[in-house]
Amino acid sequence: MRPTTTPEGTRRVQRLWLTGAEKTLLSIPTSFSPPSSLLPPPTSPNGSGLPAARSPLGSHLDLFCDINPMGDSTSPSDGPAEPRRKSKKPKYSRFTQQELPACKPLLTPMIVVTTFALIGIIFIPIGLASLSASEQVVEIVYQYDVDCIPEQSQNDKVAFIQSSVTNKTCTRTLTVPRHMDGPVHIYYELDNFYQNHRRYVKSRSDKQLRSKASEKVTTNCAPEATTSDGSVIVPCGLIAWSLFNDTYSFAIDSKTIEVNKKNIAWQSDKEHKFGNDVYPKNFQMGGLIGGAKLNASIPLSEQEDLIVWMRTAALPKFRKLYGRIETDLDANEQITVTIQNNYNTYSFEGKKKLVLSTTSWIGGKNDFLGTAYLTVGSLCLFLAMAFIVLYLLKPRTLGDPSYLSWNRNPDGHY
């Protein structure tokens, strides 16, 4: 690095910052005499051409200063110029810079009123139709977790449900409130059961469920991955281990009503998530029995109770389909229900309910959907009327320059 003189008689010192992002040119008068540290190093007295020793200050200036006429070239003795660092600036694009043609609607009072009115006119009929469909659904809901415990065991429900010798059969009579068109769906409802718990949700092996070749893949299934002797459990994991095992049977006037348990699971689950060559193996063979057992001679793709249970619920209160009654149920009929109360919800203060329900075009009974549509539609109609009143009472001409701040206040302020 050595000082040079431009044709105009001005030396320019270019300071190169360590970031390489900014260069500052300093103009120095011709009368400026640079310190010895900025001058070229003197050659050795022996004529070898080697530079003599330099002061520490000179070495620092070599790192931070590049003195040349125009700031972008060096003398031949300085060697090749350092390549310019590539810019990190993103490639220009009209899309990323938001310069594409766009439609920006002008929100005039008429457009605002029309929009709110249309939303209200559309949403209110949908809400009324949804509420009407929900009202047509007939439901019978019976909570049996407390009623099906004998009086002498009410103080220790956990011991009762865990006993292997106690008779847990419970018989109750339900009355049909209104005519129920078939098919009548049978659900079991659990409350305070957190199937969405992270540890519980992950405790399964989808590869094992899907293919026999992967039955030893039990990475996430602990503690229900293998038996005490190391044999693989199929299906493994806490979800399968806790399979719901209460059973229901129905009769009217001592005549048994058949419950159809076919096609209660999603077809996509049966075809793609559970293999037809995967059979239960070593299931519920441990010392701690969790839930229902599985038939070892039936492939998992046909065990629909398991498939329904393995589709975990998002909320602690949920219903799962148990089966269907294909016949109609008349009003005021007495249904005798025999319940095998086996599933332990008493350890975590859970609740169990039996639900018989018809369906409509929106599914089961659901007042929330219709109420939400009615609320939003009514609010939009109210806003439309409010904007009309405001426009009539205090109209504002579109684009009126009198509303500009400097026109409203001589000082140009609000």
Short mmCIF file of C-alpha atoms in Angstrom, two decimals:
data_model
loop_
_atom_site.label_atom_id
_atom_site.label_comp_id
_atom_site.label_asym_id
_atom_site.label_seq_id
_atom_site.Cartn_x
_atom_site.Cartn_y
_atom_site.Cartn_z
CA MET A 1 0.00 0.00 0.00
CA ARG A 2 1.58 3.37 -0.99
CA PRO A 3 0.22 6.91 -1.37
CA THR A 4 -0.27 8.21 -4.88
CA THR A 5 -1.23 11.56 -6.37
CA THR A 6 -4.20 12.14 -8.65
CA PRO A 7 -4.01 14.48 -11.68
CA GLU A 8 -5.96 17.04 -9.69
CA GLY A 9 -3.27 16.99 -7.05
CA THR A 10 -5.38 15.33 -4.42
CA ARG A 11 -4.60 12.19 -2.56
CA ARG A 12 -7.58 9.98 -1.77
CA VAL A 13 -7.40 7.60 1.11
CA GLN A 14 -9.92 4.82 0.89
CA ARG A 15 -10.73 3.24 4.18
CA LEU A 16 -11.92 -0.33 3.77
CA TRP A 17 -14.02 -1.44 6.74
CA LEU A 18 -13.70 -4.99 7.97
CA THR A 19 -17.25 -5.75 6.87
CA GLY A 20 -16.40 -4.91 3.29
CA ALA A 21 -19.78 -3.23 3.01
CA GLU A 22 -18.81 0.44 3.05
CA LYS A 23 -15.91 2.47 1.61
CA THR A 24 -15.25 6.04 2.68
CA LEU A 25 -13.13 8.36 0.56
CA LEU A 26 -11.19 11.01 2.39
CA SER A 27 -9.79 13.94 0.40
CA ILE A 28 -6.42 15.13 1.65
CA PRO A 29 -4.75 18.39 0.48
CA THR A 30 -1.55 18.17 -1.53
CA SER A 31 0.29 19.87 1.29
CA PHE A 32 -0.46 16.89 3.49
CA SER A 33 2.65 15.02 4.48
CA PRO A 34 1.81 11.44 5.43
CA PRO A 35 3.44 9.94 8.47
CA SER A 36 6.35 7.66 7.94
CA SER A 37 4.15 4.70 8.78
CA LEU A 38 2.11 5.35 5.62
CA LEU A 39 5.15 5.61 3.33
CA PRO A 40 6.50 2.59 1.49
CA PRO A 41 8.79 0.54 3.63
CA PRO A 42 12.46 1.36 3.00
CA THR A 43 14.45 -1.35 1.33
CA SER A 44 17.27 -3.09 3.02
CA PRO A 45 20.63 -1.24 2.91
CA ASN A 46 22.30 -4.30 1.45
CA GLY A 47 20.34 -3.79 -1.77
CA SER A 48 18.50 -7.07 -1.51
CA GLY A 49 15.17 -5.35 -2.15
CA LEU A 50 13.61 -6.83 0.94
CA PRO A 51 11.55 -4.46 3.05
CA ALA A 52 12.98 -3.24 6.26
CA ALA A 53 11.19 -3.77 9.55
CA ARG A 54 8.02 -1.77 10.00
CA SER A 55 6.40 -0.37 13.05
CA PRO A 56 3.27 -2.06 14.48
CA LEU A 57 1.23 0.98 13.46
CA GLY A 58 2.21 0.47 9.84
CA SER A 59 1.09 -3.13 9.88
CA HIS A 60 -2.30 -2.11 11.29
CA LEU A 61 -2.75 0.50 8.58
CA ASP A 62 -2.01 -2.10 5.94
CA LEU A 63 -4.99 -4.04 7.23
CA PHE A 64 -7.43 -1.13 7.32
CA CYS A 65 -6.31 1.21 4.54
CA ASP A 66 -6.12 0.84 0.80
CA ILE A 67 -4.55 3.96 -0.70
CA ASN A 68 -5.04 4.25 -4.45
CA PRO A 69 -6.21 6.96 -6.81
CA MET A 70 -9.77 5.96 -7.60
CA GLY A 71 -10.57 3.50 -4.86
CA ASP A 72 -11.11 0.55 -7.19
CA SER A 73 -7.66 -0.28 -8.60
CA THR A 74 -4.23 -1.17 -7.30
CA SER A 75 -0.75 -0.83 -8.63
CA PRO A 76 0.81 -3.84 -10.34
CA SER A 77 3.15 -4.36 -7.42
CA ASP A 78 0.18 -4.94 -5.11
CA GLY A 79 -0.87 -8.12 -6.87
CA PRO A 80 -4.35 -9.02 -8.14
CA ALA A 81 -7.34 -7.16 -6.74
CA GLU A 82 -9.39 -8.92 -4.08
CA PRO A 83 -12.62 -10.32 -5.58
CA ARG A 84 -15.73 -8.40 -4.62
CA ARG A 85 -17.90 -10.16 -2.08
CA LYS A 86 -21.17 -11.48 -3.44
CA SER A 87 -24.18 -9.48 -2.38
CA LYS A 88 -26.70 -11.09 -0.06
CA LYS A 89 -29.46 -8.98 -1.49
CA PRO A 90 -32.29 -11.24 -2.71
CA LYS A 91 -32.97 -11.51 -6.38
CA TYR A 92 -35.42 -8.91 -7.60
CA SER A 93 -38.92 -10.18 -8.26
CA ARG A 94 -42.15 -8.31 -8.79
CA PHE A 95 -43.86 -10.89 -6.64
CA THR A 96 -41.55 -10.52 -3.64
CA GLN A 97 -41.59 -6.74 -4.00
CA GLN A 98 -45.40 -6.75 -4.19
CA GLU A 99 -45.45 -4.95 -7.52
CA LEU A 100 -47.85 -7.28 -9.34
CA PRO A 101 -51.16 -5.84 -10.55
CA ALA A 102 -53.68 -5.91 -7.74
CA CYS A 103 -57.33 -5.12 -7.31
CA LYS A 104 -57.97 -2.87 -4.36
CA PRO A 105 -61.71 -2.34 -3.96
CA LEU A 106 -62.81 1.13 -3.03
CA LEU A 107 -64.82 0.78 0.16
CA THR A 108 -67.65 3.18 -0.50
CA PRO A 109 -70.59 3.22 1.91
CA MET A 110 -72.73 1.37 -0.64
CA ILE A 111 -70.18 -1.45 -1.01
CA VAL A 112 -69.78 -1.84 2.76
CA VAL A 113 -73.53 -1.92 3.38
CA THR A 114 -74.09 -4.36 0.51
CA THR A 115 -71.35 -6.71 1.74
CA PHE A 116 -72.66 -6.88 5.29
CA ALA A 117 -76.23 -7.28 4.06
CA LEU A 118 -75.32 -10.17 1.74
CA ILE A 119 -73.45 -11.99 4.50
CA GLY A 120 -76.41 -11.62 6.82
CA ILE A 121 -78.93 -12.73 4.16
CA ILE A 122 -76.86 -15.85 3.42
CA PHE A 123 -75.85 -16.82 6.96
CA ILE A 124 -79.20 -16.47 8.70
CA PRO A 125 -81.04 -19.05 6.53
CA ILE A 126 -78.11 -21.46 6.90
CA GLY A 127 -78.24 -21.04 10.67
CA LEU A 128 -81.99 -21.61 10.79
CA ALA A 129 -81.68 -24.73 8.61
CA SER A 130 -78.85 -26.08 10.78
CA LEU A 131 -80.80 -25.54 13.99
CA SER A 132 -83.87 -27.17 12.47
CA ALA A 133 -81.84 -30.21 11.39
CA SER A 134 -80.26 -30.45 14.84
CA GLU A 135 -83.67 -30.34 16.50
CA GLN A 136 -84.83 -33.27 14.38
CA VAL A 137 -82.06 -35.48 15.76
CA VAL A 138 -83.30 -37.74 18.56
CA GLU A 139 -80.79 -38.66 21.25
CA ILE A 140 -80.88 -40.94 24.27
CA VAL A 141 -77.96 -40.28 26.62
CA TYR A 142 -77.44 -42.41 29.71
CA GLN A 143 -74.53 -42.05 32.15
CA TYR A 144 -73.90 -45.42 33.73
CA ASP A 145 -70.48 -45.25 35.38
CA VAL A 146 -72.02 -44.50 38.79
CA ASP A 147 -75.35 -46.33 38.46
CA CYS A 148 -73.65 -49.59 37.50
CA ILE A 149 -71.61 -49.77 40.71
CA PRO A 150 -73.31 -51.77 43.49
CA GLU A 151 -74.18 -49.92 46.66
CA GLN A 152 -71.62 -51.81 48.74
CA SER A 153 -68.82 -50.82 46.31
CA GLN A 154 -69.62 -47.12 45.96
CA ASN A 155 -66.82 -46.17 48.36
CA ASP A 156 -64.16 -48.12 46.46
CA LYS A 157 -65.03 -48.10 42.77
CA VAL A 158 -61.46 -48.78 41.64
CA ALA A 159 -61.26 -52.02 43.61
CA PHE A 160 -64.61 -53.10 42.17
CA ILE A 161 -63.65 -52.45 38.54
CA GLN A 162 -60.22 -54.10 38.93
CA SER A 163 -61.58 -57.26 40.50
CA SER A 164 -61.50 -60.26 38.17
CA VAL A 165 -64.17 -62.21 40.08
CA THR A 166 -66.82 -59.52 40.53
CA ASN A 167 -69.87 -59.63 38.27
CA LYS A 168 -69.99 -56.33 36.41
CA THR A 169 -73.22 -56.88 34.48
CA CYS A 170 -75.62 -53.97 34.69
CA THR A 171 -79.17 -53.95 33.28
CA ARG A 172 -81.11 -50.76 32.75
CA THR A 173 -84.27 -49.70 30.90
CA LEU A 174 -84.32 -46.72 28.53
CA THR A 175 -87.41 -45.05 27.08
CA VAL A 176 -87.49 -43.82 23.49
CA PRO A 177 -88.69 -40.17 23.66
CA ARG A 178 -89.64 -39.83 19.97
CA HIS A 179 -89.74 -42.02 16.92
CA MET A 180 -86.21 -42.82 15.80
CA ASP A 181 -85.67 -43.70 12.17
CA GLY A 182 -83.03 -46.32 11.51
CA PRO A 183 -80.20 -46.65 11.45
CA VAL A 184 -79.81 -45.64 15.08
CA HIS A 185 -76.16 -45.04 15.90
CA ILE A 186 -74.73 -46.36 19.16
CA TYR A 187 -71.87 -44.39 20.71
CA TYR A 188 -69.87 -44.64 23.90
CA GLU A 189 -68.89 -41.29 25.36
CA LEU A 190 -65.91 -40.75 27.64
CA ASP A 191 -65.23 -37.62 29.64
CA ASN A 192 -61.97 -36.50 31.27
CA PHE A 193 -60.00 -38.95 29.11
CA TYR A 194 -57.07 -37.16 27.47
CA GLN A 195 -56.34 -39.14 24.35
CA ASN A 196 -54.52 -36.07 23.03
CA HIS A 197 -51.75 -36.38 25.62
CA ARG A 198 -48.41 -36.27 23.80
CA ARG A 199 -47.03 -39.40 25.45
CA TYR A 200 -50.23 -41.30 24.73
CA VAL A 201 -50.63 -40.16 21.12
CA LYS A 202 -47.09 -41.19 20.19
CA SER A 203 -47.36 -44.62 21.81
CA ARG A 204 -48.06 -46.62 18.66
CA SER A 205 -46.26 -48.05 15.62
CA ASP A 206 -47.94 -47.23 12.33
CA LYS A 207 -45.43 -49.34 10.43
CA GLN A 208 -46.24 -52.36 12.57
CA LEU A 209 -49.98 -51.85 12.10
CA ARG A 210 -49.58 -51.58 8.33
CA SER A 211 -47.27 -54.48 7.46
CA LYS A 212 -46.31 -57.83 8.91
CA ALA A 213 -42.73 -57.28 7.75
CA SER A 214 -42.46 -54.40 10.24
CA GLU A 215 -43.96 -56.10 13.28
CA LYS A 216 -40.70 -55.66 15.21
CA VAL A 217 -40.75 -51.87 14.77
CA THR A 218 -41.76 -50.83 18.29
CA THR A 219 -39.66 -47.70 18.80
CA ASN A 220 -42.37 -45.54 20.39
CA CYS A 221 -44.44 -48.28 22.01
CA ALA A 222 -42.83 -48.53 25.46
CA PRO A 223 -43.94 -49.66 28.00
CA GLU A 224 -46.21 -51.89 25.88
CA ALA A 225 -43.64 -52.89 23.25
CA THR A 226 -42.64 -56.39 24.36
CA THR A 227 -43.65 -58.97 26.93
CA SER A 228 -41.53 -59.89 29.93
CA ASP A 229 -39.71 -62.54 27.89
CA GLY A 230 -38.95 -60.11 25.04
CA SER A 231 -41.68 -61.19 22.61
CA VAL A 232 -43.09 -58.46 20.39
CA ILE A 233 -46.61 -57.23 21.13
CA VAL A 234 -48.88 -56.67 18.12
CA PRO A 235 -50.44 -54.10 18.18
CA CYS A 236 -48.03 -52.36 20.52
CA GLY A 237 -48.36 -49.12 22.43
CA LEU A 238 -50.58 -47.54 25.05
CA ILE A 239 -53.40 -46.64 22.66
CA ALA A 240 -54.08 -50.24 21.66
CA TRP A 241 -53.44 -51.46 25.21
CA SER A 242 -56.18 -49.17 26.59
CA LEU A 243 -58.82 -50.33 24.08
CA PHE A 244 -62.36 -49.67 25.33
CA ASN A 245 -63.93 -52.93 26.55
CA ASP A 246 -67.44 -52.13 27.79
CA THR A 247 -70.11 -54.02 25.86
CA TYR A 248 -73.80 -53.34 25.23
CA SER A 249 -76.71 -55.52 24.19
CA PHE A 250 -80.30 -54.41 23.56
CA ALA A 251 -83.73 -55.99 23.71
CA ILE A 252 -87.35 -54.86 23.34
CA ASP A 253 -90.05 -57.02 24.91
CA SER A 254 -87.48 -59.77 25.50
CA LYS A 255 -86.60 -59.77 21.80
CA THR A 256 -82.93 -59.16 21.12
CA ILE A 257 -82.04 -56.26 18.85
CA GLU A 258 -79.09 -57.01 16.61
CA VAL A 259 -76.22 -54.54 16.66
CA ASN A 260 -74.36 -54.10 13.37
CA LYS A 261 -70.66 -53.52 14.02
CA LYS A 262 -69.59 -53.53 10.36
CA ASN A 263 -68.38 -50.40 8.58
CA ILE A 264 -68.06 -48.35 11.74
CA ALA A 265 -64.46 -47.36 10.92
CA TRP A 266 -63.17 -45.11 8.17
CA GLN A 267 -62.65 -46.97 4.92
CA SER A 268 -59.32 -45.20 4.37
CA ASP A 269 -58.05 -46.43 7.74
CA LYS A 270 -58.99 -50.02 6.97
CA GLU A 271 -57.34 -49.95 3.56
CA HIS A 272 -54.19 -47.94 4.23
CA LYS A 273 -53.38 -47.91 7.96
CA PHE A 274 -54.12 -51.47 9.08
CA GLY A 275 -52.73 -54.42 7.14
CA ASN A 276 -54.74 -57.46 6.17
CA ASP A 277 -51.69 -59.63 6.90
CA VAL A 278 -51.14 -58.29 10.43
CA TYR A 279 -52.62 -60.40 13.23
CA PRO A 280 -52.67 -59.73 16.99
CA LYS A 281 -49.77 -61.35 18.82
CA ASN A 282 -49.04 -61.44 22.58
CA PHE A 283 -51.72 -58.78 23.07
CA GLN A 284 -52.95 -58.21 26.66
CA MET A 285 -50.65 -60.99 27.88
CA GLY A 286 -48.87 -58.90 30.51
CA GLY A 287 -49.54 -58.69 34.20
CA LEU A 288 -51.40 -55.38 33.95
CA ILE A 289 -54.49 -55.73 31.79
CA GLY A 290 -55.50 -52.50 30.11
CA GLY A 291 -58.63 -52.95 28.02
CA ALA A 292 -60.28 -55.27 25.55
CA LYS A 293 -58.62 -58.32 24.03
CA LEU A 294 -58.41 -59.03 20.31
CA ASN A 295 -59.16 -62.14 18.30
CA ALA A 296 -55.78 -63.48 17.15
CA SER A 297 -57.34 -65.14 14.09
CA ILE A 298 -58.74 -61.90 12.60
CA PRO A 299 -56.43 -59.41 10.82
CA LEU A 300 -56.23 -55.89 12.18
CA SER A 301 -57.87 -54.48 9.04
CA GLU A 302 -61.10 -56.23 10.08
CA GLN A 303 -61.02 -55.39 13.79
CA GLU A 304 -63.02 -52.20 13.51
CA ASP A 305 -63.40 -51.58 17.24
CA LEU A 306 -59.63 -51.23 17.41
CA ILE A 307 -59.49 -49.03 14.29
CA VAL A 308 -62.11 -46.66 15.73
CA TRP A 309 -60.28 -46.47 19.05
CA MET A 310 -56.88 -45.85 17.45
CA ARG A 311 -58.16 -42.65 15.83
CA THR A 312 -57.43 -40.52 18.88
CA ALA A 313 -59.72 -37.69 19.95
CA ALA A 314 -58.62 -34.07 20.15
CA LEU A 315 -60.63 -33.18 23.27
CA PRO A 316 -61.01 -34.90 26.65
CA LYS A 317 -64.72 -35.40 26.03
CA PHE A 318 -65.45 -37.48 22.95
CA ARG A 319 -67.75 -40.04 21.40
CA LYS A 320 -66.78 -43.09 19.38
CA LEU A 321 -69.05 -45.24 17.25
CA TYR A 322 -69.85 -48.64 18.78
CA GLY A 323 -72.36 -49.95 16.24
CA ARG A 324 -75.75 -49.43 14.62
CA ILE A 325 -79.31 -50.58 15.16
CA GLU A 326 -80.70 -50.93 11.65
CA THR A 327 -84.39 -50.96 12.65
CA ASP A 328 -86.66 -48.07 13.64
CA LEU A 329 -87.47 -47.42 17.28
CA ASP A 330 -90.98 -46.24 18.08
CA ALA A 331 -91.84 -43.54 20.58
CA ASN A 332 -92.28 -44.67 24.21
CA GLU A 333 -90.75 -48.09 23.54
CA GLN A 334 -88.85 -49.57 26.47
CA ILE A 335 -85.35 -50.72 25.57
CA THR A 336 -83.62 -53.11 27.94
CA VAL A 337 -79.88 -52.46 27.89
CA THR A 338 -77.41 -54.96 29.32
CA ILE A 339 -74.06 -53.33 30.04
CA GLN A 340 -70.80 -55.05 30.87
CA ASN A 341 -69.14 -52.35 32.97
CA ASN A 342 -65.48 -53.33 32.50
CA TYR A 343 -63.62 -50.17 31.54
CA ASN A 344 -61.80 -48.40 34.36
CA THR A 345 -62.54 -44.67 34.32
CA TYR A 346 -62.69 -44.44 38.10
CA SER A 347 -58.92 -44.12 38.54
CA PHE A 348 -58.94 -40.71 36.83
CA GLU A 349 -62.50 -39.63 37.75
CA GLY A 350 -63.75 -40.11 34.22
CA LYS A 351 -67.32 -40.52 33.08
CA LYS A 352 -68.95 -43.07 30.78
CA LYS A 353 -72.14 -42.60 28.82
CA LEU A 354 -74.16 -44.66 26.38
CA VAL A 355 -75.62 -42.64 23.51
CA LEU A 356 -78.29 -43.70 21.00
CA SER A 357 -78.76 -41.14 18.25
CA THR A 358 -80.21 -40.58 14.82
CA THR A 359 -78.49 -38.36 12.25
CA SER A 360 -79.39 -35.55 9.87
CA TRP A 361 -77.73 -33.89 6.89
CA ILE A 362 -75.35 -32.08 9.27
CA GLY A 363 -74.55 -35.21 11.27
CA GLY A 364 -75.58 -35.64 14.89
CA LYS A 365 -77.11 -33.16 17.28
CA ASN A 366 -75.12 -29.93 17.09
CA ASP A 367 -76.72 -26.63 18.07
CA PHE A 368 -73.43 -24.72 18.01
CA LEU A 369 -73.14 -24.62 14.21
CA GLY A 370 -76.60 -23.12 13.70
CA THR A 371 -76.14 -20.69 16.58
CA ALA A 372 -72.82 -19.50 15.15
CA TYR A 373 -74.33 -18.84 11.71
CA LEU A 374 -77.27 -16.97 13.22
CA THR A 375 -75.01 -14.86 15.43
CA VAL A 376 -72.69 -13.82 12.60
CA GLY A 377 -75.57 -13.20 10.19
CA SER A 378 -77.49 -11.08 12.68
CA LEU A 379 -74.38 -9.08 13.54
CA CYS A 380 -73.73 -8.35 9.85
CA LEU A 381 -77.30 -7.16 9.30
CA PHE A 382 -77.00 -4.93 12.34
CA LEU A 383 -73.77 -3.42 11.01
CA ALA A 384 -75.37 -2.86 7.61
CA MET A 385 -78.24 -0.94 9.22
CA ALA A 386 -75.80 1.02 11.39
CA PHE A 387 -73.76 2.11 8.35
CA ILE A 388 -76.95 3.18 6.56
CA VAL A 389 -78.00 5.33 9.52
CA LEU A 390 -74.54 6.87 9.83
CA TYR A 391 -74.42 7.62 6.12
CA LEU A 392 -77.81 9.33 6.20
CA LEU A 393 -77.10 11.36 9.33
CA LYS A 394 -73.47 12.30 8.68
CA PRO A 395 -72.72 11.83 4.99
CA ARG A 396 -69.20 12.32 3.71
CA THR A 397 -68.45 13.10 0.09
CA LEU A 398 -65.93 10.69 -1.35
CA GLY A 399 -62.57 12.39 -1.94
CA ASP A 400 -63.63 15.71 -0.38
CA PRO A 401 -60.37 17.67 0.14
CA SER A 402 -61.91 19.56 3.03
CA TYR A 403 -61.25 16.53 5.20
CA LEU A 404 -57.49 16.79 4.75
CA SER A 405 -55.74 17.72 7.98
CA TRP A 406 -54.11 20.88 6.64
CA ASN A 407 -57.49 22.10 5.39
CA ARG A 408 -59.24 21.42 8.67
CA ASN A 409 -56.59 23.21 10.71
CA PRO A 410 -54.69 26.27 9.47
CA ASP A 411 -51.58 25.07 11.28
CA GLY A 412 -51.58 21.84 9.34
CA HIS A 413 -52.05 19.66 12.41
CA TYR A 414 -54.90 17.54 13.70
#
